[in-house]
mmCIF file of C-alpha atoms in Angstrom:
data_model
loop_
_atom_site.group_PDB
_atom_site.id
_atom_site.type_symbol
_atom_site.label_atom_id
_atom_site.label_comp_id
_atom_site.label_asym_id
_atom_site.label_seq_id
_atom_site.Cartn_x
_atom_site.Cartn_y
_atom_site.Cartn_z
ATOM 1 C CA UNK A 1 15.801 11.130 -81.939
ATOM 2 C CA UNK A 2 17.325 9.373 -79.143
ATOM 3 C CA UNK A 3 17.047 5.673 -78.724
ATOM 4 C CA UNK A 4 15.747 4.255 -75.357
ATOM 5 C CA UNK A 5 18.423 3.029 -72.888
ATOM 6 C CA UNK A 6 18.813 -0.692 -73.092
ATOM 7 C CA UNK A 7 17.225 -2.518 -70.128
ATOM 8 C CA UNK A 8 19.791 -3.466 -67.404
ATOM 9 C CA UNK A 9 20.523 -7.142 -67.551
ATOM 10 C CA UNK A 10 19.065 -9.138 -64.856
ATOM 11 C CA UNK A 11 21.499 -10.904 -62.518
ATOM 12 C CA UNK A 12 23.292 -13.943 -63.896
ATOM 13 C CA UNK A 13 25.196 -16.705 -61.797
ATOM 14 C CA UNK A 14 28.358 -18.074 -62.595
ATOM 15 C CA UNK A 15 27.552 -21.765 -63.245
ATOM 16 C CA UNK A 16 29.965 -22.822 -66.192
ATOM 17 C CA UNK A 17 33.182 -24.296 -65.148
ATOM 18 C CA UNK A 18 35.752 -22.492 -67.248
ATOM 19 C CA UNK A 19 38.983 -23.681 -65.738
ATOM 20 C CA UNK A 20 40.285 -26.162 -63.145
ATOM 21 C CA UNK A 21 43.831 -25.387 -61.865
ATOM 22 C CA UNK A 22 45.858 -27.873 -59.882
ATOM 23 C CA UNK A 23 47.625 -25.523 -57.538
ATOM 24 C CA UNK A 24 50.437 -27.945 -56.501
ATOM 25 C CA UNK A 25 50.733 -26.672 -52.861
ATOM 26 C CA UNK A 26 49.025 -29.346 -50.973
ATOM 27 C CA UNK A 27 45.311 -28.406 -49.740
ATOM 28 C CA UNK A 28 44.297 -25.046 -50.842
ATOM 29 C CA UNK A 29 43.149 -23.362 -47.635
ATOM 30 C CA UNK A 30 41.771 -20.143 -49.158
ATOM 31 C CA UNK A 31 41.464 -18.422 -52.660
ATOM 32 C CA UNK A 32 41.079 -14.776 -52.897
ATOM 33 C CA UNK A 33 40.678 -12.393 -55.850
ATOM 34 C CA UNK A 34 42.905 -9.169 -56.000
ATOM 35 C CA UNK A 35 41.269 -5.729 -55.882
ATOM 36 C CA UNK A 36 40.269 -5.543 -59.541
ATOM 37 C CA UNK A 37 39.609 -9.313 -60.044
ATOM 38 C CA UNK A 38 42.382 -9.893 -62.687
ATOM 39 C CA UNK A 39 44.334 -12.060 -60.418
ATOM 40 C CA UNK A 40 43.881 -14.440 -57.541
ATOM 41 C CA UNK A 41 45.903 -15.722 -54.560
ATOM 42 C CA UNK A 42 45.810 -19.296 -53.209
ATOM 43 C CA UNK A 43 46.987 -20.307 -49.698
ATOM 44 C CA UNK A 44 48.626 -23.802 -49.473
ATOM 45 C CA UNK A 45 49.024 -26.251 -46.712
ATOM 46 C CA UNK A 46 52.629 -26.548 -48.110
ATOM 47 C CA UNK A 47 53.416 -23.113 -46.498
ATOM 48 C CA UNK A 48 53.312 -21.209 -49.977
ATOM 49 C CA UNK A 49 51.228 -18.380 -51.271
ATOM 50 C CA UNK A 50 50.658 -18.301 -54.978
ATOM 51 C CA UNK A 51 49.644 -15.570 -57.465
ATOM 52 C CA UNK A 52 47.621 -16.570 -60.546
ATOM 53 C CA UNK A 53 45.775 -15.254 -63.589
ATOM 54 C CA UNK A 54 42.710 -17.579 -63.022
ATOM 55 C CA UNK A 55 41.153 -17.034 -66.427
ATOM 56 C CA UNK A 56 44.380 -18.025 -68.268
ATOM 57 C CA UNK A 57 45.285 -20.658 -65.622
ATOM 58 C CA UNK A 58 48.885 -19.270 -65.566
ATOM 59 C CA UNK A 59 50.928 -19.152 -62.269
ATOM 60 C CA UNK A 60 52.707 -15.830 -61.891
ATOM 61 C CA UNK A 61 54.687 -16.108 -58.643
ATOM 62 C CA UNK A 62 55.089 -18.255 -55.612
ATOM 63 C CA UNK A 63 55.858 -16.762 -52.194
ATOM 64 C CA UNK A 64 57.707 -18.817 -49.682
ATOM 65 C CA UNK A 65 58.438 -17.712 -46.085
ATOM 66 C CA UNK A 66 55.801 -18.970 -43.817
ATOM 67 C CA UNK A 67 56.786 -21.931 -41.336
ATOM 68 C CA UNK A 68 53.572 -23.697 -41.579
ATOM 69 C CA UNK A 69 50.276 -23.730 -43.834
ATOM 70 C CA UNK A 70 48.985 -20.480 -44.968
ATOM 71 C CA UNK A 71 45.504 -19.837 -43.953
ATOM 72 C CA UNK A 72 44.604 -16.336 -45.522
ATOM 73 C CA UNK A 73 45.829 -13.686 -47.649
ATOM 74 C CA UNK A 74 44.810 -10.317 -49.193
ATOM 75 C CA UNK A 75 46.198 -7.965 -51.702
ATOM 76 C CA UNK A 76 46.692 -4.126 -51.488
ATOM 77 C CA UNK A 77 44.569 -1.484 -53.370
ATOM 78 C CA UNK A 78 47.481 -0.785 -55.648
ATOM 79 C CA UNK A 79 48.651 -4.465 -56.243
ATOM 80 C CA UNK A 80 52.256 -3.785 -54.891
ATOM 81 C CA UNK A 81 51.747 -5.671 -51.568
ATOM 82 C CA UNK A 82 50.375 -8.843 -50.228
ATOM 83 C CA UNK A 83 49.674 -9.851 -46.724
ATOM 84 C CA UNK A 84 49.163 -13.520 -45.386
ATOM 85 C CA UNK A 85 48.641 -15.322 -42.068
ATOM 86 C CA UNK A 86 48.940 -18.865 -41.040
ATOM 87 C CA UNK A 87 49.656 -21.696 -38.771
ATOM 88 C CA UNK A 88 53.054 -20.432 -37.726
ATOM 89 C CA UNK A 89 51.228 -17.620 -35.881
ATOM 90 C CA UNK A 90 52.900 -15.034 -38.220
ATOM 91 C CA UNK A 91 51.593 -12.167 -40.313
ATOM 92 C CA UNK A 92 53.748 -11.565 -43.354
ATOM 93 C CA UNK A 93 54.042 -8.450 -45.708
ATOM 94 C CA UNK A 94 55.189 -9.439 -49.275
ATOM 95 C CA UNK A 95 56.323 -7.309 -52.126
ATOM 96 C CA UNK A 96 54.384 -8.573 -55.059
ATOM 97 C CA UNK A 97 56.941 -7.889 -57.831
ATOM 98 C CA UNK A 98 60.013 -9.352 -56.086
ATOM 99 C CA UNK A 99 58.334 -12.004 -54.122
ATOM 100 C CA UNK A 100 60.348 -11.065 -51.019
ATOM 101 C CA UNK A 101 59.312 -10.941 -47.482
ATOM 102 C CA UNK A 102 59.208 -7.182 -46.456
ATOM 103 C CA UNK A 103 58.054 -7.667 -42.866
ATOM 104 C CA UNK A 104 57.120 -10.635 -40.589
ATOM 105 C CA UNK A 105 55.032 -9.651 -37.583
ATOM 106 C CA UNK A 106 54.968 -11.836 -34.584
ATOM 107 C CA UNK A 107 52.826 -11.636 -31.463
ATOM 108 C CA UNK A 108 49.797 -13.736 -32.001
ATOM 109 C CA UNK A 109 49.754 -16.758 -29.552
ATOM 110 C CA UNK A 110 48.004 -18.982 -31.940
ATOM 111 C CA UNK A 111 47.329 -19.541 -35.631
ATOM 112 C CA UNK A 112 46.249 -16.610 -37.764
ATOM 113 C CA UNK A 113 42.910 -17.240 -39.275
ATOM 114 C CA UNK A 114 42.345 -14.119 -41.171
ATOM 115 C CA UNK A 115 44.216 -11.025 -42.563
ATOM 116 C CA UNK A 116 43.094 -7.816 -44.289
ATOM 117 C CA UNK A 117 44.584 -4.512 -45.396
ATOM 118 C CA UNK A 118 43.069 -1.173 -44.359
ATOM 119 C CA UNK A 119 41.883 0.843 -47.412
ATOM 120 C CA UNK A 120 45.367 2.661 -47.970
ATOM 121 C CA UNK A 121 47.565 -0.501 -47.178
ATOM 122 C CA UNK A 122 49.278 1.114 -44.395
ATOM 123 C CA UNK A 123 47.898 -1.241 -41.790
ATOM 124 C CA UNK A 124 47.314 -5.055 -41.589
ATOM 125 C CA UNK A 125 44.653 -6.325 -39.464
ATOM 126 C CA UNK A 126 45.013 -10.018 -38.340
ATOM 127 C CA UNK A 127 42.576 -12.245 -36.490
ATOM 128 C CA UNK A 128 43.631 -15.306 -34.532
ATOM 129 C CA UNK A 129 42.645 -18.320 -32.634
ATOM 130 C CA UNK A 130 44.069 -16.495 -29.582
ATOM 131 C CA UNK A 131 40.889 -14.305 -29.530
ATOM 132 C CA UNK A 132 42.475 -11.110 -30.652
ATOM 133 C CA UNK A 133 42.653 -8.828 -33.701
ATOM 134 C CA UNK A 134 46.035 -7.051 -34.102
ATOM 135 C CA UNK A 135 46.808 -4.029 -36.215
ATOM 136 C CA UNK A 136 50.162 -3.862 -37.608
ATOM 137 C CA UNK A 137 51.860 -0.753 -39.073
ATOM 138 C CA UNK A 138 53.384 -1.730 -42.544
ATOM 139 C CA UNK A 139 55.621 1.337 -42.394
ATOM 140 C CA UNK A 140 57.041 1.038 -38.989
ATOM 141 C CA UNK A 141 59.968 -1.025 -37.811
ATOM 142 C CA UNK A 142 58.306 -1.604 -34.424
ATOM 143 C CA UNK A 143 57.696 -5.147 -33.701
ATOM 144 C CA UNK A 144 54.585 -4.465 -31.647
ATOM 145 C CA UNK A 145 51.091 -4.085 -33.091
ATOM 146 C CA UNK A 146 49.814 -0.509 -32.965
ATOM 147 C CA UNK A 147 46.444 -1.675 -31.594
ATOM 148 C CA UNK A 148 45.091 -4.907 -30.147
ATOM 149 C CA UNK A 149 41.310 -5.582 -30.040
ATOM 150 C CA UNK A 150 40.574 -8.258 -27.405
ATOM 151 C CA UNK A 151 36.838 -8.267 -26.896
ATOM 152 C CA UNK A 152 36.346 -11.656 -28.318
ATOM 153 C CA UNK A 153 36.022 -14.408 -25.829
ATOM 154 C CA UNK A 154 37.081 -17.104 -28.238
ATOM 155 C CA UNK A 155 39.013 -17.412 -31.540
ATOM 156 C CA UNK A 156 38.519 -14.832 -34.214
ATOM 157 C CA UNK A 157 37.513 -16.562 -37.437
ATOM 158 C CA UNK A 158 36.892 -13.520 -39.715
ATOM 159 C CA UNK A 159 37.846 -9.938 -40.129
ATOM 160 C CA UNK A 160 36.642 -7.451 -42.851
ATOM 161 C CA UNK A 161 37.560 -3.809 -43.184
ATOM 162 C CA UNK A 162 35.745 -0.852 -44.545
ATOM 163 C CA UNK A 163 36.872 2.845 -44.768
ATOM 164 C CA UNK A 164 36.186 3.362 -41.109
ATOM 165 C CA UNK A 165 34.962 -0.055 -39.621
ATOM 166 C CA UNK A 166 36.294 -3.346 -38.635
ATOM 167 C CA UNK A 167 33.819 -6.294 -38.775
ATOM 168 C CA UNK A 168 34.906 -9.404 -36.966
ATOM 169 C CA UNK A 169 33.263 -12.779 -36.431
ATOM 170 C CA UNK A 170 34.288 -15.078 -33.548
ATOM 171 C CA UNK A 171 33.881 -18.589 -32.289
ATOM 172 C CA UNK A 172 32.045 -17.086 -29.224
ATOM 173 C CA UNK A 173 28.973 -16.520 -31.427
ATOM 174 C CA UNK A 174 29.226 -12.769 -31.604
ATOM 175 C CA UNK A 175 29.812 -10.537 -34.608
ATOM 176 C CA UNK A 176 31.503 -7.269 -33.651
ATOM 177 C CA UNK A 177 31.691 -4.028 -35.509
ATOM 178 C CA UNK A 178 34.215 -1.420 -34.450
ATOM 179 C CA UNK A 179 33.443 2.054 -35.647
ATOM 180 C CA UNK A 180 36.801 3.713 -35.776
ATOM 181 C CA UNK A 181 35.371 7.207 -36.499
ATOM 182 C CA UNK A 182 33.053 7.128 -33.414
ATOM 183 C CA UNK A 183 35.328 4.964 -31.350
ATOM 184 C CA UNK A 184 32.416 2.600 -30.588
ATOM 185 C CA UNK A 185 31.902 -1.146 -30.550
ATOM 186 C CA UNK A 186 28.608 -2.725 -31.525
ATOM 187 C CA UNK A 187 28.070 -6.472 -30.855
ATOM 188 C CA UNK A 188 25.385 -8.914 -32.299
ATOM 189 C CA UNK A 189 24.914 -12.133 -30.640
ATOM 190 C CA UNK A 190 24.195 -15.005 -33.178
ATOM 191 C CA UNK A 191 24.772 -17.884 -30.720
ATOM 192 C CA UNK A 192 26.624 -20.365 -32.984
ATOM 193 C CA UNK A 193 30.290 -20.238 -33.680
ATOM 194 C CA UNK A 194 30.750 -17.687 -36.557
ATOM 195 C CA UNK A 195 32.877 -18.848 -39.537
ATOM 196 C CA UNK A 196 32.583 -15.861 -41.905
ATOM 197 C CA UNK A 197 31.358 -12.334 -41.961
ATOM 198 C CA UNK A 198 31.342 -9.708 -44.645
ATOM 199 C CA UNK A 199 29.768 -6.325 -45.575
ATOM 200 C CA UNK A 200 27.268 -5.986 -48.414
ATOM 201 C CA UNK A 201 28.782 -4.027 -51.405
ATOM 202 C CA UNK A 202 26.500 -1.224 -50.511
ATOM 203 C CA UNK A 203 27.674 -1.099 -46.960
ATOM 204 C CA UNK A 204 24.124 -1.184 -45.533
ATOM 205 C CA UNK A 205 24.140 -4.971 -44.263
ATOM 206 C CA UNK A 206 26.344 -7.569 -42.787
ATOM 207 C CA UNK A 207 26.304 -11.367 -43.768
ATOM 208 C CA UNK A 208 27.279 -13.807 -41.135
ATOM 209 C CA UNK A 209 27.731 -17.589 -41.418
ATOM 210 C CA UNK A 210 27.913 -19.915 -38.482
ATOM 211 C CA UNK A 211 28.189 -23.632 -37.614
ATOM 212 C CA UNK A 212 24.571 -24.096 -37.416
ATOM 213 C CA UNK A 213 24.298 -24.301 -41.193
ATOM 214 C CA UNK A 214 22.687 -20.928 -41.343
ATOM 215 C CA UNK A 215 23.683 -17.634 -42.868
ATOM 216 C CA UNK A 216 21.992 -14.451 -41.577
ATOM 217 C CA UNK A 217 21.699 -11.005 -43.012
ATOM 218 C CA UNK A 218 21.857 -8.304 -40.576
ATOM 219 C CA UNK A 219 21.087 -4.579 -40.849
ATOM 220 C CA UNK A 220 24.397 -3.107 -40.155
ATOM 221 C CA UNK A 221 23.385 -0.092 -37.941
ATOM 222 C CA UNK A 222 20.454 -1.745 -36.036
ATOM 223 C CA UNK A 223 21.469 -5.466 -36.022
ATOM 224 C CA UNK A 224 17.921 -6.331 -37.104
ATOM 225 C CA UNK A 225 17.891 -9.848 -38.804
ATOM 226 C CA UNK A 226 16.846 -9.209 -42.413
ATOM 227 C CA UNK A 227 17.109 -12.726 -43.859
ATOM 228 C CA UNK A 228 18.145 -16.348 -43.077
ATOM 229 C CA UNK A 229 19.543 -18.758 -45.627
ATOM 230 C CA UNK A 230 19.636 -22.489 -45.284
ATOM 231 C CA UNK A 231 20.130 -25.702 -47.122
ATOM 232 C CA UNK A 232 23.840 -25.909 -47.198
ATOM 233 C CA UNK A 233 25.982 -27.893 -44.705
ATOM 234 C CA UNK A 234 28.290 -26.054 -42.368
ATOM 235 C CA UNK A 235 28.861 -27.793 -39.014
ATOM 236 C CA UNK A 236 32.522 -28.257 -38.624
ATOM 237 C CA UNK A 237 34.796 -26.230 -40.962
ATOM 238 C CA UNK A 238 35.425 -22.492 -41.447
ATOM 239 C CA UNK A 239 33.909 -21.783 -44.674
ATOM 240 C CA UNK A 240 33.582 -18.578 -46.696
ATOM 241 C CA UNK A 241 30.370 -16.792 -47.475
ATOM 242 C CA UNK A 242 29.840 -13.614 -49.617
ATOM 243 C CA UNK A 243 27.445 -11.530 -51.762
ATOM 244 C CA UNK A 244 27.425 -11.510 -55.363
ATOM 245 C CA UNK A 245 28.809 -8.549 -57.423
ATOM 246 C CA UNK A 246 25.637 -6.592 -57.215
ATOM 247 C CA UNK A 247 24.196 -7.563 -53.826
ATOM 248 C CA UNK A 248 21.514 -9.823 -55.530
ATOM 249 C CA UNK A 249 22.561 -13.105 -54.172
ATOM 250 C CA UNK A 250 23.940 -14.657 -51.081
ATOM 251 C CA UNK A 251 26.630 -17.160 -51.771
ATOM 252 C CA UNK A 252 28.242 -19.751 -49.495
ATOM 253 C CA UNK A 253 30.595 -22.706 -49.533
ATOM 254 C CA UNK A 254 29.175 -26.146 -48.225
ATOM 255 C CA UNK A 255 30.608 -29.200 -46.757
ATOM 256 C CA UNK A 256 28.638 -31.381 -49.266
ATOM 257 C CA UNK A 257 30.597 -30.325 -52.265
ATOM 258 C CA UNK A 258 28.436 -27.550 -53.425
ATOM 259 C CA UNK A 259 28.248 -23.735 -53.484
ATOM 260 C CA UNK A 260 24.740 -22.468 -52.727
ATOM 261 C CA UNK A 261 23.109 -19.159 -54.060
ATOM 262 C CA UNK A 262 20.050 -17.659 -52.605
ATOM 263 C CA UNK A 263 18.026 -14.723 -53.690
ATOM 264 C CA UNK A 264 18.949 -11.981 -51.146
ATOM 265 C CA UNK A 265 15.566 -10.509 -50.821
ATOM 266 C CA UNK A 266 13.406 -13.649 -51.290
ATOM 267 C CA UNK A 267 15.585 -15.847 -49.342
ATOM 268 C CA UNK A 268 14.946 -18.762 -51.698
ATOM 269 C CA UNK A 269 17.582 -21.034 -53.051
ATOM 270 C CA UNK A 270 18.468 -20.022 -56.566
ATOM 271 C CA UNK A 271 21.219 -22.570 -57.459
ATOM 272 C CA UNK A 272 23.221 -25.361 -55.811
ATOM 273 C CA UNK A 273 26.320 -25.539 -57.882
ATOM 274 C CA UNK A 274 28.063 -28.946 -57.915
ATOM 275 C CA UNK A 275 31.719 -28.407 -57.416
ATOM 276 C CA UNK A 276 33.017 -31.882 -56.613
ATOM 277 C CA UNK A 277 32.937 -34.714 -54.040
ATOM 278 C CA UNK A 278 34.724 -32.967 -51.020
ATOM 279 C CA UNK A 279 34.258 -29.911 -48.888
ATOM 280 C CA UNK A 280 34.201 -26.597 -50.718
ATOM 281 C CA UNK A 281 36.987 -25.057 -48.656
ATOM 282 C CA UNK A 282 36.952 -21.517 -49.848
ATOM 283 C CA UNK A 283 35.379 -19.128 -52.472
ATOM 284 C CA UNK A 284 35.951 -15.689 -53.926
ATOM 285 C CA UNK A 285 33.558 -13.616 -55.894
ATOM 286 C CA UNK A 286 34.757 -11.209 -58.605
ATOM 287 C CA UNK A 287 34.240 -7.641 -57.654
ATOM 288 C CA UNK A 288 32.497 -6.640 -60.782
ATOM 289 C CA UNK A 289 31.512 -9.606 -62.865
ATOM 290 C CA UNK A 290 29.488 -12.907 -62.337
ATOM 291 C CA UNK A 291 32.648 -14.759 -61.891
ATOM 292 C CA UNK A 292 33.432 -17.198 -58.882
ATOM 293 C CA UNK A 293 36.548 -19.001 -57.723
ATOM 294 C CA UNK A 294 36.124 -22.183 -55.582
ATOM 295 C CA UNK A 295 38.815 -24.158 -53.637
ATOM 296 C CA UNK A 296 38.457 -27.963 -53.170
ATOM 297 C CA UNK A 297 41.283 -30.196 -52.108
ATOM 298 C CA UNK A 298 44.431 -29.129 -53.985
ATOM 299 C CA UNK A 299 42.463 -27.293 -56.948
ATOM 300 C CA UNK A 300 40.738 -24.143 -57.653
ATOM 301 C CA UNK A 301 37.953 -23.779 -60.162
ATOM 302 C CA UNK A 302 36.975 -20.710 -62.077
ATOM 303 C CA UNK A 303 33.174 -20.266 -62.890
ATOM 304 C CA UNK A 304 31.551 -17.892 -65.295
ATOM 305 C CA UNK A 305 28.060 -17.300 -66.559
ATOM 306 C CA UNK A 306 26.632 -19.723 -69.147
ATOM 307 C CA UNK A 307 26.933 -17.397 -71.964
ATOM 308 C CA UNK A 308 30.553 -16.538 -71.207
ATOM 309 C CA UNK A 309 32.902 -17.018 -74.129
ATOM 310 C CA UNK A 310 36.794 -17.138 -73.701
ATOM 311 C CA UNK A 311 38.846 -15.133 -76.158
ATOM 312 C CA UNK A 312 39.138 -17.122 -79.277
ATOM 313 C CA UNK A 313 36.133 -19.349 -78.491
ATOM 314 C CA UNK A 314 35.184 -21.486 -75.586
ATOM 315 C CA UNK A 315 37.846 -23.748 -73.690
#
């Protein structure tokens, strides 16, 4: 006799504050999970990048080499390398284990807002206030980018990469998708300056946040507007948005000290999570679990579902 399969659990949201880490690096400009969600990176206004185990609250390494504040960072698929960009206009490739700078790529004419590795971590893509996306070959000694995408008419605020696509948001109000297999560019006009873009986990949709305090869910292939999400405040800062680990909820930072969760399909507000009194500067969602990191001021907070128990009890 076979027992029936247990019903899959409905989506749960991370609303229990598990840890608060004072990062000791000035204002935290961005927080990012690594590929498997076991570690995170924090980008500091004091020019440093730090690697943490957020659940334990332990600092693993500090990376120093930028000349000005660090604005974004990403980890490679195998956890061996990091890339970062910042106010010094540089893109830096780091060796995780040694903490050393492997390469420093220069060429942007303004601060670097956003960095990403491609899937194999052979190329770093960087988006800058100078309106360009530049692609840097991690294995080459050449100082020039291997490619420059300069279609944006204003600063590039957000770049995301899939196996064959680059998704870019710009202050010019357009979200652009470069299909590298087909050699095609698709552009959708949102109108308001774009602060963040991302792919849904299933790769079918794109989420776009902009300075009209609105998030929009677009069909990736047709550009059709599938949903709009409002209630948060985003009028002046570059804030992060994302989808939850199972694509059930749309998640956004807000300038009023909260993180907002909306039901993706219904479009209704599911939770307004009070983080603190300031602007929620950045967020990162765990790739497989209902776990959220938020950055406010000089600290990051780690959030889990209400039922979550730490090893050896709560705490």
